[in-house]
Amino acid sequence: MSQNNHPLLSVQDLVKYYPIRGGLLYRTVANVHAVDHVSFDIQEGETFGLVGESGCGKTTTGRTILRLVPATSGNVFFEGRDFFKLGGNDLKHARRDMQIIFQDPFGSLDPRLPVGAIIREGLDIHGISSKSEREDKLRDIMKLVGLRPEYAKRYPHEFSGGQRQRIGIARALILNPKFVVCDEPVSALDVSIQSQVLNLLNDLKHELKLTYLLIAHNLAVVKYISNRIGVMYLGKMAEVAPSAEIYSNPLHPYTQALVAAIPQPDPTLRRKRAVILPGDIPSPVNPPSGCRFHTRCPIAQAICAAQEPAMREITPGHFAACHAIGDWAKAN
């Protein structure tokens, strides 16, 4: 699912299971299938949106890519190197190029430290530049994200939610990374502030030549700044396509349901929902056989429960994993 042979980031067959232990010997009795054989590429300078319902594995995918949680199996290649195999100084240096903006602008900031120390911490840990140069970089990055440099001595509780998220953005960008995971960066903010933060992220992307993995459950947010979008369901990738294609021509029934659920900005417009999904998301501890979406799919066939669909290219650059799309339905 790459556009060329040299993506900045390549995720290959990524798996993350969380063991459930029990019994007298505290053995593993089951696994939570959080991320199950997920693959995608991200090109340099691109914003790749990753969307899906809560609990589908989006955040776990982002954190596993960065090795904030260990992967069960799979590989992540960053600039052609296997990131999961790096260690020592190589790993420390690579982490400078791969940062994360956390979802919670309240819990992700240490309340005991002034925001200047929070933002500057990465420079201190990596021993970058002299003390005076670090202070200069701190002032520059604070101005860049829309914070006054004199705020550096204040503590997180003195800021609003939007300002705290700007602090989190500054902390991620002060090391001048190449790749940033944006883990639902606006979901905890007021609607009036969300567009401001999205505009900031979009401006910073072009100004600093960044590459984003943007994780969100709101498709309207992802559409706003994403070049391509991947849709996840219950730990699996269901569809990957350019942003405009996802909204104008969603192929997978799950993607169709997500797009149909986007609110219309004009209250005078009325439309019939194209897809209404029955039931709830199955448990990731015991996911359905075959296609994981077949228990809620309005066009499920017998093969859907028996055989897992492969991710295939339906039109150039548009991939989907569904037995009922195009020639697959005729062949089966």
mmCIF file of C-alpha atoms in Angstrom:
data_model
loop_
_atom_site.group_PDB
_atom_site.id
_atom_site.type_symbol
_atom_site.label_atom_id
_atom_site.label_comp_id
_atom_site.label_asym_id
_atom_site.label_seq_id
_atom_site.Cartn_x
_atom_site.Cartn_y
_atom_site.Cartn_z
ATOM 1 C CA MET A 1 0.000 0.000 0.000
ATOM 2 C CA SER A 2 2.858 2.369 -0.756
ATOM 3 C CA GLN A 3 3.180 5.098 -3.339
ATOM 4 C CA ASN A 4 6.852 4.417 -3.997
ATOM 5 C CA ASN A 5 9.592 2.071 -2.874
ATOM 6 C CA HIS A 6 10.943 4.349 -0.161
ATOM 7 C CA PRO A 7 8.302 5.455 2.352
ATOM 8 C CA LEU A 8 9.455 7.328 5.429
ATOM 9 C CA LEU A 9 7.624 4.830 7.659
ATOM 10 C CA SER A 10 6.586 1.307 6.755
ATOM 11 C CA VAL A 11 4.438 -0.757 9.146
ATOM 12 C CA GLN A 12 4.501 -4.429 8.236
ATOM 13 C CA ASP A 13 2.228 -7.069 9.744
ATOM 14 C CA LEU A 14 2.083 -5.318 13.133
ATOM 15 C CA VAL A 15 0.557 -7.353 15.969
ATOM 16 C CA LYS A 16 -0.110 -6.331 19.560
ATOM 17 C CA TYR A 17 -1.871 -8.722 21.955
ATOM 18 C CA TYR A 18 -2.467 -8.033 25.634
ATOM 19 C CA PRO A 19 -2.482 -11.278 27.672
ATOM 20 C CA ILE A 20 -5.296 -11.987 30.106
ATOM 21 C CA ARG A 21 -4.005 -14.012 33.037
ATOM 22 C CA GLY A 22 -5.880 -16.049 35.599
ATOM 23 C CA GLY A 23 -5.983 -19.190 37.681
ATOM 24 C CA LEU A 24 -3.769 -20.314 40.531
ATOM 25 C CA LEU A 25 -0.623 -20.186 38.386
ATOM 26 C CA TYR A 26 -1.566 -16.855 36.802
ATOM 27 C CA ARG A 27 -1.199 -18.255 33.307
ATOM 28 C CA THR A 28 -2.312 -16.611 30.085
ATOM 29 C CA VAL A 29 -5.885 -17.773 29.491
ATOM 30 C CA ALA A 30 -6.744 -15.438 26.584
ATOM 31 C CA ASN A 31 -5.486 -12.454 24.630
ATOM 32 C CA VAL A 32 -6.930 -9.079 23.763
ATOM 33 C CA HIS A 33 -6.363 -8.734 20.006
ATOM 34 C CA ALA A 34 -5.705 -4.988 20.067
ATOM 35 C CA VAL A 35 -3.786 -4.806 16.770
ATOM 36 C CA ASP A 36 -3.883 -7.817 14.464
ATOM 37 C CA HIS A 37 -1.615 -7.924 11.389
ATOM 38 C CA VAL A 38 -1.852 -4.268 10.344
ATOM 39 C CA SER A 39 0.255 -2.939 7.458
ATOM 40 C CA PHE A 40 0.557 0.491 5.844
ATOM 41 C CA ASP A 41 3.158 2.961 4.573
ATOM 42 C CA ILE A 42 3.493 6.689 5.180
ATOM 43 C CA GLN A 43 5.316 8.850 2.660
ATOM 44 C CA GLU A 44 7.597 11.706 3.642
ATOM 45 C CA GLY A 45 5.618 14.934 4.051
ATOM 46 C CA GLU A 46 2.291 13.112 4.172
ATOM 47 C CA THR A 47 -0.462 13.168 6.776
ATOM 48 C CA PHE A 48 -1.889 9.662 7.113
ATOM 49 C CA GLY A 49 -5.184 9.592 9.014
ATOM 50 C CA LEU A 50 -6.102 6.527 11.046
ATOM 51 C CA VAL A 51 -9.783 6.350 11.995
ATOM 52 C CA GLY A 52 -12.310 3.992 13.551
ATOM 53 C CA GLU A 53 -14.614 3.538 16.512
ATOM 54 C CA SER A 54 -13.294 3.622 20.067
ATOM 55 C CA GLY A 55 -11.520 0.392 20.920
ATOM 56 C CA CYS A 56 -10.532 -0.500 17.348
ATOM 57 C CA GLY A 57 -6.791 -0.305 18.102
ATOM 58 C CA LYS A 58 -5.846 3.111 16.653
ATOM 59 C CA THR A 59 -3.996 4.453 19.683
ATOM 60 C CA THR A 60 -2.335 1.096 20.368
ATOM 61 C CA THR A 61 -1.083 1.080 16.772
ATOM 62 C CA GLY A 62 0.511 4.510 17.206
ATOM 63 C CA ARG A 63 2.114 3.681 20.525
ATOM 64 C CA THR A 64 3.397 0.312 19.315
ATOM 65 C CA ILE A 65 4.977 1.941 16.264
ATOM 66 C CA LEU A 66 6.945 4.233 18.604
ATOM 67 C CA ARG A 67 7.835 1.348 20.958
ATOM 68 C CA LEU A 68 6.015 2.993 23.858
ATOM 69 C CA VAL A 69 4.485 -0.467 24.226
ATOM 70 C CA PRO A 70 6.288 -3.579 22.923
ATOM 71 C CA ALA A 71 4.922 -5.248 19.793
ATOM 72 C CA THR A 72 3.894 -8.893 19.862
ATOM 73 C CA SER A 73 5.240 -9.319 16.327
ATOM 74 C CA GLY A 74 5.723 -7.430 13.089
ATOM 75 C CA ASN A 75 8.154 -4.805 11.870
ATOM 76 C CA VAL A 76 8.348 -1.025 11.596
ATOM 77 C CA PHE A 77 10.876 0.444 9.172
ATOM 78 C CA PHE A 78 11.794 4.111 9.586
ATOM 79 C CA GLU A 79 13.946 5.611 6.854
ATOM 80 C CA GLY A 80 14.695 2.067 5.705
ATOM 81 C CA ARG A 81 15.943 0.823 9.101
ATOM 82 C CA ASP A 82 14.142 -1.733 11.254
ATOM 83 C CA PHE A 83 13.117 0.447 14.202
ATOM 84 C CA PHE A 84 12.225 -2.549 16.379
ATOM 85 C CA LYS A 85 15.783 -3.858 16.170
ATOM 86 C CA LEU A 86 17.543 -0.640 17.137
ATOM 87 C CA GLY A 87 19.188 -0.368 20.526
ATOM 88 C CA GLY A 88 21.525 1.847 22.535
ATOM 89 C CA ASN A 89 22.595 5.104 20.920
ATOM 90 C CA ASP A 90 20.946 4.175 17.607
ATOM 91 C CA LEU A 91 17.561 3.885 19.298
ATOM 92 C CA LYS A 92 18.082 7.085 21.305
ATOM 93 C CA HIS A 93 18.956 9.005 18.171
ATOM 94 C CA ALA A 94 15.999 7.572 16.233
ATOM 95 C CA ARG A 95 13.603 8.610 18.998
ATOM 96 C CA ARG A 96 14.568 12.243 18.356
ATOM 97 C CA ASP A 97 13.071 11.856 14.883
ATOM 98 C CA MET A 98 9.857 10.151 16.072
ATOM 99 C CA GLN A 99 7.663 12.008 18.566
ATOM 100 C CA ILE A 100 4.072 11.896 19.836
ATOM 101 C CA ILE A 101 1.384 14.424 20.752
ATOM 102 C CA PHE A 102 -0.844 12.803 23.372
ATOM 103 C CA GLN A 103 -4.627 12.918 23.427
ATOM 104 C CA ASP A 104 -5.020 14.181 26.985
ATOM 105 C CA PRO A 105 -3.607 17.703 27.397
ATOM 106 C CA PHE A 106 -4.223 17.451 31.160
ATOM 107 C CA GLY A 107 -2.793 14.080 32.155
ATOM 108 C CA SER A 108 0.186 14.181 29.770
ATOM 109 C CA LEU A 109 1.834 17.169 31.498
ATOM 110 C CA ASP A 110 3.689 16.810 34.814
ATOM 111 C CA PRO A 111 1.883 19.158 37.252
ATOM 112 C CA ARG A 112 5.051 19.548 39.351
ATOM 113 C CA LEU A 113 7.139 21.100 36.571
ATOM 114 C CA PRO A 114 6.877 24.541 34.963
ATOM 115 C CA VAL A 115 5.946 24.321 31.296
ATOM 116 C CA GLY A 116 9.380 25.545 30.220
ATOM 117 C CA ALA A 117 10.997 22.507 31.842
ATOM 118 C CA ILE A 118 8.349 20.234 30.317
ATOM 119 C CA ILE A 119 8.922 21.528 26.796
ATOM 120 C CA ARG A 120 12.719 21.614 27.153
ATOM 121 C CA GLU A 121 12.995 18.141 28.682
ATOM 122 C CA GLY A 122 13.803 16.417 25.387
ATOM 123 C CA LEU A 123 16.736 18.738 24.781
ATOM 124 C CA ASP A 124 18.006 18.090 28.304
ATOM 125 C CA ILE A 125 17.726 14.304 27.989
ATOM 126 C CA HIS A 126 19.519 14.179 24.645
ATOM 127 C CA GLY A 127 22.136 16.726 25.722
ATOM 128 C CA ILE A 128 21.477 18.953 22.745
ATOM 129 C CA SER A 129 23.206 22.356 22.613
ATOM 130 C CA SER A 130 24.328 24.492 25.552
ATOM 131 C CA LYS A 131 22.029 25.747 28.288
ATOM 132 C CA SER A 132 21.666 29.193 26.708
ATOM 133 C CA GLU A 133 20.951 27.661 23.292
ATOM 134 C CA ARG A 134 18.272 25.446 24.827
ATOM 135 C CA GLU A 135 16.605 28.515 26.281
ATOM 136 C CA ASP A 136 16.690 30.153 22.861
ATOM 137 C CA LYS A 137 15.104 27.068 21.289
ATOM 138 C CA LEU A 138 12.486 27.014 24.041
ATOM 139 C CA ARG A 139 11.502 30.614 23.327
ATOM 140 C CA ASP A 140 11.415 29.976 19.579
ATOM 141 C CA ILE A 141 9.192 26.884 19.804
ATOM 142 C CA MET A 142 6.808 28.559 22.252
ATOM 143 C CA LYS A 143 6.369 31.470 19.854
ATOM 144 C CA LEU A 144 5.885 29.031 16.974
ATOM 145 C CA VAL A 145 2.951 27.255 18.668
ATOM 146 C CA GLY A 146 1.330 30.492 19.825
ATOM 147 C CA LEU A 147 2.533 30.701 23.444
ATOM 148 C CA ARG A 148 4.243 33.675 25.035
ATOM 149 C CA PRO A 149 7.829 32.890 26.112
ATOM 150 C CA GLU A 150 7.174 34.418 29.551
ATOM 151 C CA TYR A 151 4.684 31.591 30.179
ATOM 152 C CA ALA A 152 7.652 29.216 30.597
ATOM 153 C CA LYS A 153 7.686 29.713 34.379
ATOM 154 C CA ARG A 154 4.011 28.920 34.842
ATOM 155 C CA TYR A 155 2.602 25.501 35.738
ATOM 156 C CA PRO A 156 0.169 23.382 33.669
ATOM 157 C CA HIS A 157 -2.850 24.074 35.901
ATOM 158 C CA GLU A 158 -2.617 27.772 34.985
ATOM 159 C CA PHE A 159 -3.473 27.079 31.320
ATOM 160 C CA SER A 160 -6.625 26.277 29.387
ATOM 161 C CA GLY A 161 -7.075 22.989 27.524
ATOM 162 C CA GLY A 162 -6.113 24.495 24.188
ATOM 163 C CA GLN A 163 -3.004 26.093 25.659
ATOM 164 C CA ARG A 164 -2.001 22.820 27.295
ATOM 165 C CA GLN A 165 -2.271 21.043 23.965
ATOM 166 C CA ARG A 166 -0.029 23.719 22.441
ATOM 167 C CA ILE A 167 2.455 22.922 25.222
ATOM 168 C CA GLY A 168 2.262 19.248 24.240
ATOM 169 C CA ILE A 169 2.837 20.156 20.591
ATOM 170 C CA ALA A 170 5.849 22.294 21.536
ATOM 171 C CA ARG A 171 7.309 19.462 23.604
ATOM 172 C CA ALA A 172 7.006 17.077 20.641
ATOM 173 C CA LEU A 173 8.500 19.497 18.110
ATOM 174 C CA ILE A 174 11.406 21.019 20.048
ATOM 175 C CA LEU A 175 13.641 18.102 19.032
ATOM 176 C CA ASN A 176 12.923 18.892 15.360
ATOM 177 C CA PRO A 177 11.476 15.440 14.559
ATOM 178 C CA LYS A 178 10.672 14.095 11.097
ATOM 179 C CA PHE A 179 7.655 11.994 12.093
ATOM 180 C CA VAL A 180 4.953 12.785 14.657
ATOM 181 C CA VAL A 181 2.104 10.605 15.928
ATOM 182 C CA CYS A 182 -0.859 12.873 16.710
ATOM 183 C CA ASP A 183 -3.014 10.746 19.006
ATOM 184 C CA GLU A 184 -6.481 12.351 18.840
ATOM 185 C CA PRO A 185 -4.933 15.778 19.458
ATOM 186 C CA VAL A 186 -8.246 17.692 19.519
ATOM 187 C CA SER A 187 -10.765 15.190 20.914
ATOM 188 C CA ALA A 188 -10.432 16.528 24.489
ATOM 189 C CA LEU A 189 -10.814 20.168 23.418
ATOM 190 C CA ASP A 190 -13.838 22.410 23.020
ATOM 191 C CA VAL A 191 -15.215 22.509 19.496
ATOM 192 C CA SER A 192 -14.355 26.205 19.244
ATOM 193 C CA ILE A 193 -10.679 25.413 19.925
ATOM 194 C CA GLN A 194 -10.364 22.296 17.752
ATOM 195 C CA SER A 195 -10.085 24.176 14.454
ATOM 196 C CA GLN A 196 -7.375 26.438 15.894
ATOM 197 C CA VAL A 197 -5.231 23.457 16.903
ATOM 198 C CA LEU A 198 -5.828 21.688 13.572
ATOM 199 C CA ASN A 199 -4.820 24.825 11.680
ATOM 200 C CA LEU A 200 -1.692 25.035 13.833
ATOM 201 C CA LEU A 201 -0.767 21.411 13.118
ATOM 202 C CA ASN A 202 -1.333 21.916 9.407
ATOM 203 C CA ASP A 203 0.785 25.088 9.347
ATOM 204 C CA LEU A 204 3.588 23.434 11.339
ATOM 205 C CA LYS A 205 3.566 20.453 8.996
ATOM 206 C CA HIS A 206 4.407 22.644 6.019
ATOM 207 C CA GLU A 207 6.725 25.027 7.852
ATOM 208 C CA LEU A 208 8.799 22.314 9.528
ATOM 209 C CA LYS A 209 8.395 19.674 6.771
ATOM 210 C CA LEU A 210 6.783 17.156 9.125
ATOM 211 C CA THR A 211 5.131 13.806 8.472
ATOM 212 C CA TYR A 212 2.062 12.930 10.572
ATOM 213 C CA LEU A 213 0.170 9.851 11.652
ATOM 214 C CA LEU A 214 -3.107 11.481 12.698
ATOM 215 C CA ILE A 215 -5.267 9.245 14.900
ATOM 216 C CA ALA A 216 -8.919 10.237 15.344
ATOM 217 C CA HIS A 217 -12.438 8.856 15.587
ATOM 218 C CA ASN A 218 -13.960 11.949 13.959
ATOM 219 C CA LEU A 219 -13.785 11.590 10.177
ATOM 220 C CA ALA A 220 -14.414 15.291 9.691
ATOM 221 C CA VAL A 221 -11.212 16.036 11.637
ATOM 222 C CA VAL A 222 -9.186 13.545 9.599
ATOM 223 C CA LYS A 223 -10.541 14.794 6.278
ATOM 224 C CA TYR A 224 -9.462 18.330 7.104
ATOM 225 C CA ILE A 225 -5.691 17.758 7.030
ATOM 226 C CA SER A 226 -5.082 14.156 5.826
ATOM 227 C CA ASN A 227 -3.678 13.118 2.452
ATOM 228 C CA ARG A 228 -4.645 9.465 2.861
ATOM 229 C CA ILE A 229 -6.864 7.677 5.354
ATOM 230 C CA GLY A 230 -6.801 4.173 6.829
ATOM 231 C CA VAL A 231 -9.969 2.805 8.419
ATOM 232 C CA MET A 232 -9.596 0.303 11.274
ATOM 233 C CA TYR A 233 -12.154 -2.086 12.718
ATOM 234 C CA LEU A 234 -11.501 -4.376 15.687
ATOM 235 C CA GLY A 235 -7.726 -4.431 15.255
ATOM 236 C CA LYS A 236 -7.785 -4.852 11.471
ATOM 237 C CA MET A 237 -7.369 -2.440 8.588
ATOM 238 C CA ALA A 238 -10.578 -2.331 6.513
ATOM 239 C CA GLU A 239 -9.792 0.296 3.868
ATOM 240 C CA VAL A 240 -6.988 2.643 2.788
ATOM 241 C CA ALA A 241 -7.434 5.374 0.203
ATOM 242 C CA PRO A 242 -6.767 9.037 -0.582
ATOM 243 C CA SER A 243 -8.801 11.334 1.645
ATOM 244 C CA ALA A 244 -11.110 12.557 -1.128
ATOM 245 C CA GLU A 245 -11.757 8.954 -2.251
ATOM 246 C CA ILE A 246 -12.778 7.852 1.224
ATOM 247 C CA TYR A 247 -15.490 10.489 1.368
ATOM 248 C CA SER A 248 -16.675 10.433 -2.242
ATOM 249 C CA ASN A 249 -16.451 6.695 -2.875
ATOM 250 C CA PRO A 250 -16.163 4.583 0.320
ATOM 251 C CA LEU A 251 -16.027 0.918 -0.663
ATOM 252 C CA HIS A 252 -16.053 -1.035 2.588
ATOM 253 C CA PRO A 253 -19.498 -1.219 4.298
ATOM 254 C CA TYR A 254 -17.953 -0.090 7.575
ATOM 255 C CA THR A 255 -16.382 2.972 5.947
ATOM 256 C CA GLN A 256 -19.737 3.718 4.299
ATOM 257 C CA ALA A 257 -21.387 3.688 7.717
ATOM 258 C CA LEU A 258 -18.758 6.022 9.185
ATOM 259 C CA VAL A 259 -19.065 8.484 6.306
ATOM 260 C CA ALA A 260 -22.876 8.390 6.483
ATOM 261 C CA ALA A 261 -22.723 9.251 10.188
ATOM 262 C CA ILE A 262 -20.834 12.528 9.632
ATOM 263 C CA PRO A 263 -23.204 15.371 10.598
ATOM 264 C CA GLN A 264 -24.288 17.766 7.871
ATOM 265 C CA PRO A 265 -23.174 21.356 8.553
ATOM 266 C CA ASP A 266 -26.447 22.653 7.059
ATOM 267 C CA PRO A 267 -29.409 21.796 9.342
ATOM 268 C CA THR A 268 -31.882 22.361 6.485
ATOM 269 C CA LEU A 269 -30.451 19.439 4.512
ATOM 270 C CA ARG A 270 -31.985 16.042 5.076
ATOM 271 C CA ARG A 271 -30.611 12.741 3.943
ATOM 272 C CA LYS A 272 -31.254 9.081 4.483
ATOM 273 C CA ARG A 273 -28.517 7.210 6.269
ATOM 274 C CA ALA A 274 -26.955 4.800 3.787
ATOM 275 C CA VAL A 275 -25.870 2.225 6.382
ATOM 276 C CA ILE A 276 -27.243 1.502 9.843
ATOM 277 C CA LEU A 277 -25.077 -0.950 11.751
ATOM 278 C CA PRO A 278 -26.818 -3.374 14.125
ATOM 279 C CA GLY A 279 -25.398 -4.447 17.471
ATOM 280 C CA ASP A 280 -22.154 -3.517 19.181
ATOM 281 C CA ILE A 281 -18.496 -4.084 18.371
ATOM 282 C CA PRO A 282 -17.572 -7.708 19.233
ATOM 283 C CA SER A 283 -15.086 -8.386 21.998
ATOM 284 C CA PRO A 284 -11.419 -8.180 20.941
ATOM 285 C CA VAL A 285 -10.793 -11.091 23.295
ATOM 286 C CA ASN A 286 -12.819 -13.408 21.047
ATOM 287 C CA PRO A 287 -13.128 -11.689 17.652
ATOM 288 C CA PRO A 288 -15.431 -13.180 14.984
ATOM 289 C CA SER A 289 -14.029 -15.651 12.478
ATOM 290 C CA GLY A 290 -13.420 -14.651 8.890
ATOM 291 C CA CYS A 291 -14.145 -10.976 8.327
ATOM 292 C CA ARG A 292 -14.426 -9.341 11.745
ATOM 293 C CA PHE A 293 -17.131 -7.013 10.465
ATOM 294 C CA HIS A 294 -19.473 -9.743 9.175
ATOM 295 C CA THR A 295 -21.570 -9.856 12.388
ATOM 296 C CA ARG A 296 -22.706 -6.251 11.723
ATOM 297 C CA CYS A 297 -22.371 -6.065 7.943
ATOM 298 C CA PRO A 298 -25.592 -5.490 5.951
ATOM 299 C CA ILE A 299 -24.203 -7.302 2.870
ATOM 300 C CA ALA A 300 -22.417 -10.220 4.565
ATOM 301 C CA GLN A 301 -22.166 -13.476 2.605
ATOM 302 C CA ALA A 302 -21.462 -17.021 3.742
ATOM 303 C CA ILE A 303 -17.778 -16.670 2.828
ATOM 304 C CA CYS A 304 -17.445 -13.667 5.128
ATOM 305 C CA ALA A 305 -17.768 -15.820 8.260
ATOM 306 C CA ALA A 306 -15.439 -18.515 6.948
ATOM 307 C CA GLN A 307 -12.602 -16.672 5.256
ATOM 308 C CA GLU A 308 -10.752 -13.495 6.149
ATOM 309 C CA PRO A 309 -10.711 -11.085 3.179
ATOM 310 C CA ALA A 310 -7.353 -9.938 1.879
ATOM 311 C CA MET A 311 -6.525 -6.261 1.529
ATOM 312 C CA ARG A 312 -6.581 -5.681 -2.235
ATOM 313 C CA GLU A 313 -6.246 -2.735 -4.565
ATOM 314 C CA ILE A 314 -9.676 -2.087 -6.085
ATOM 315 C CA THR A 315 -8.761 1.060 -8.003
ATOM 316 C CA PRO A 316 -5.316 2.713 -8.186
ATOM 317 C CA GLY A 317 -4.338 3.697 -4.636
ATOM 318 C CA HIS A 318 -7.658 2.537 -3.146
ATOM 319 C CA PHE A 319 -7.414 -0.635 -1.029
ATOM 320 C CA ALA A 320 -10.194 -2.513 0.773
ATOM 321 C CA ALA A 321 -10.617 -5.833 2.581
ATOM 322 C CA CYS A 322 -14.104 -7.085 1.644
ATOM 323 C CA HIS A 323 -15.393 -10.192 -0.176
ATOM 324 C CA ALA A 324 -18.429 -8.338 -1.551
ATOM 325 C CA ILE A 325 -16.599 -5.655 -3.506
ATOM 326 C CA GLY A 326 -16.297 -5.806 -7.290
ATOM 327 C CA ASP A 327 -14.906 -8.969 -8.874
ATOM 328 C CA TRP A 328 -14.550 -10.721 -5.510
ATOM 329 C CA ALA A 329 -18.305 -11.069 -5.216
ATOM 330 C CA LYS A 330 -18.524 -12.497 -8.752
ATOM 331 C CA ALA A 331 -15.671 -14.915 -8.107
ATOM 332 C CA ASN A 332 -17.316 -16.236 -4.959
#
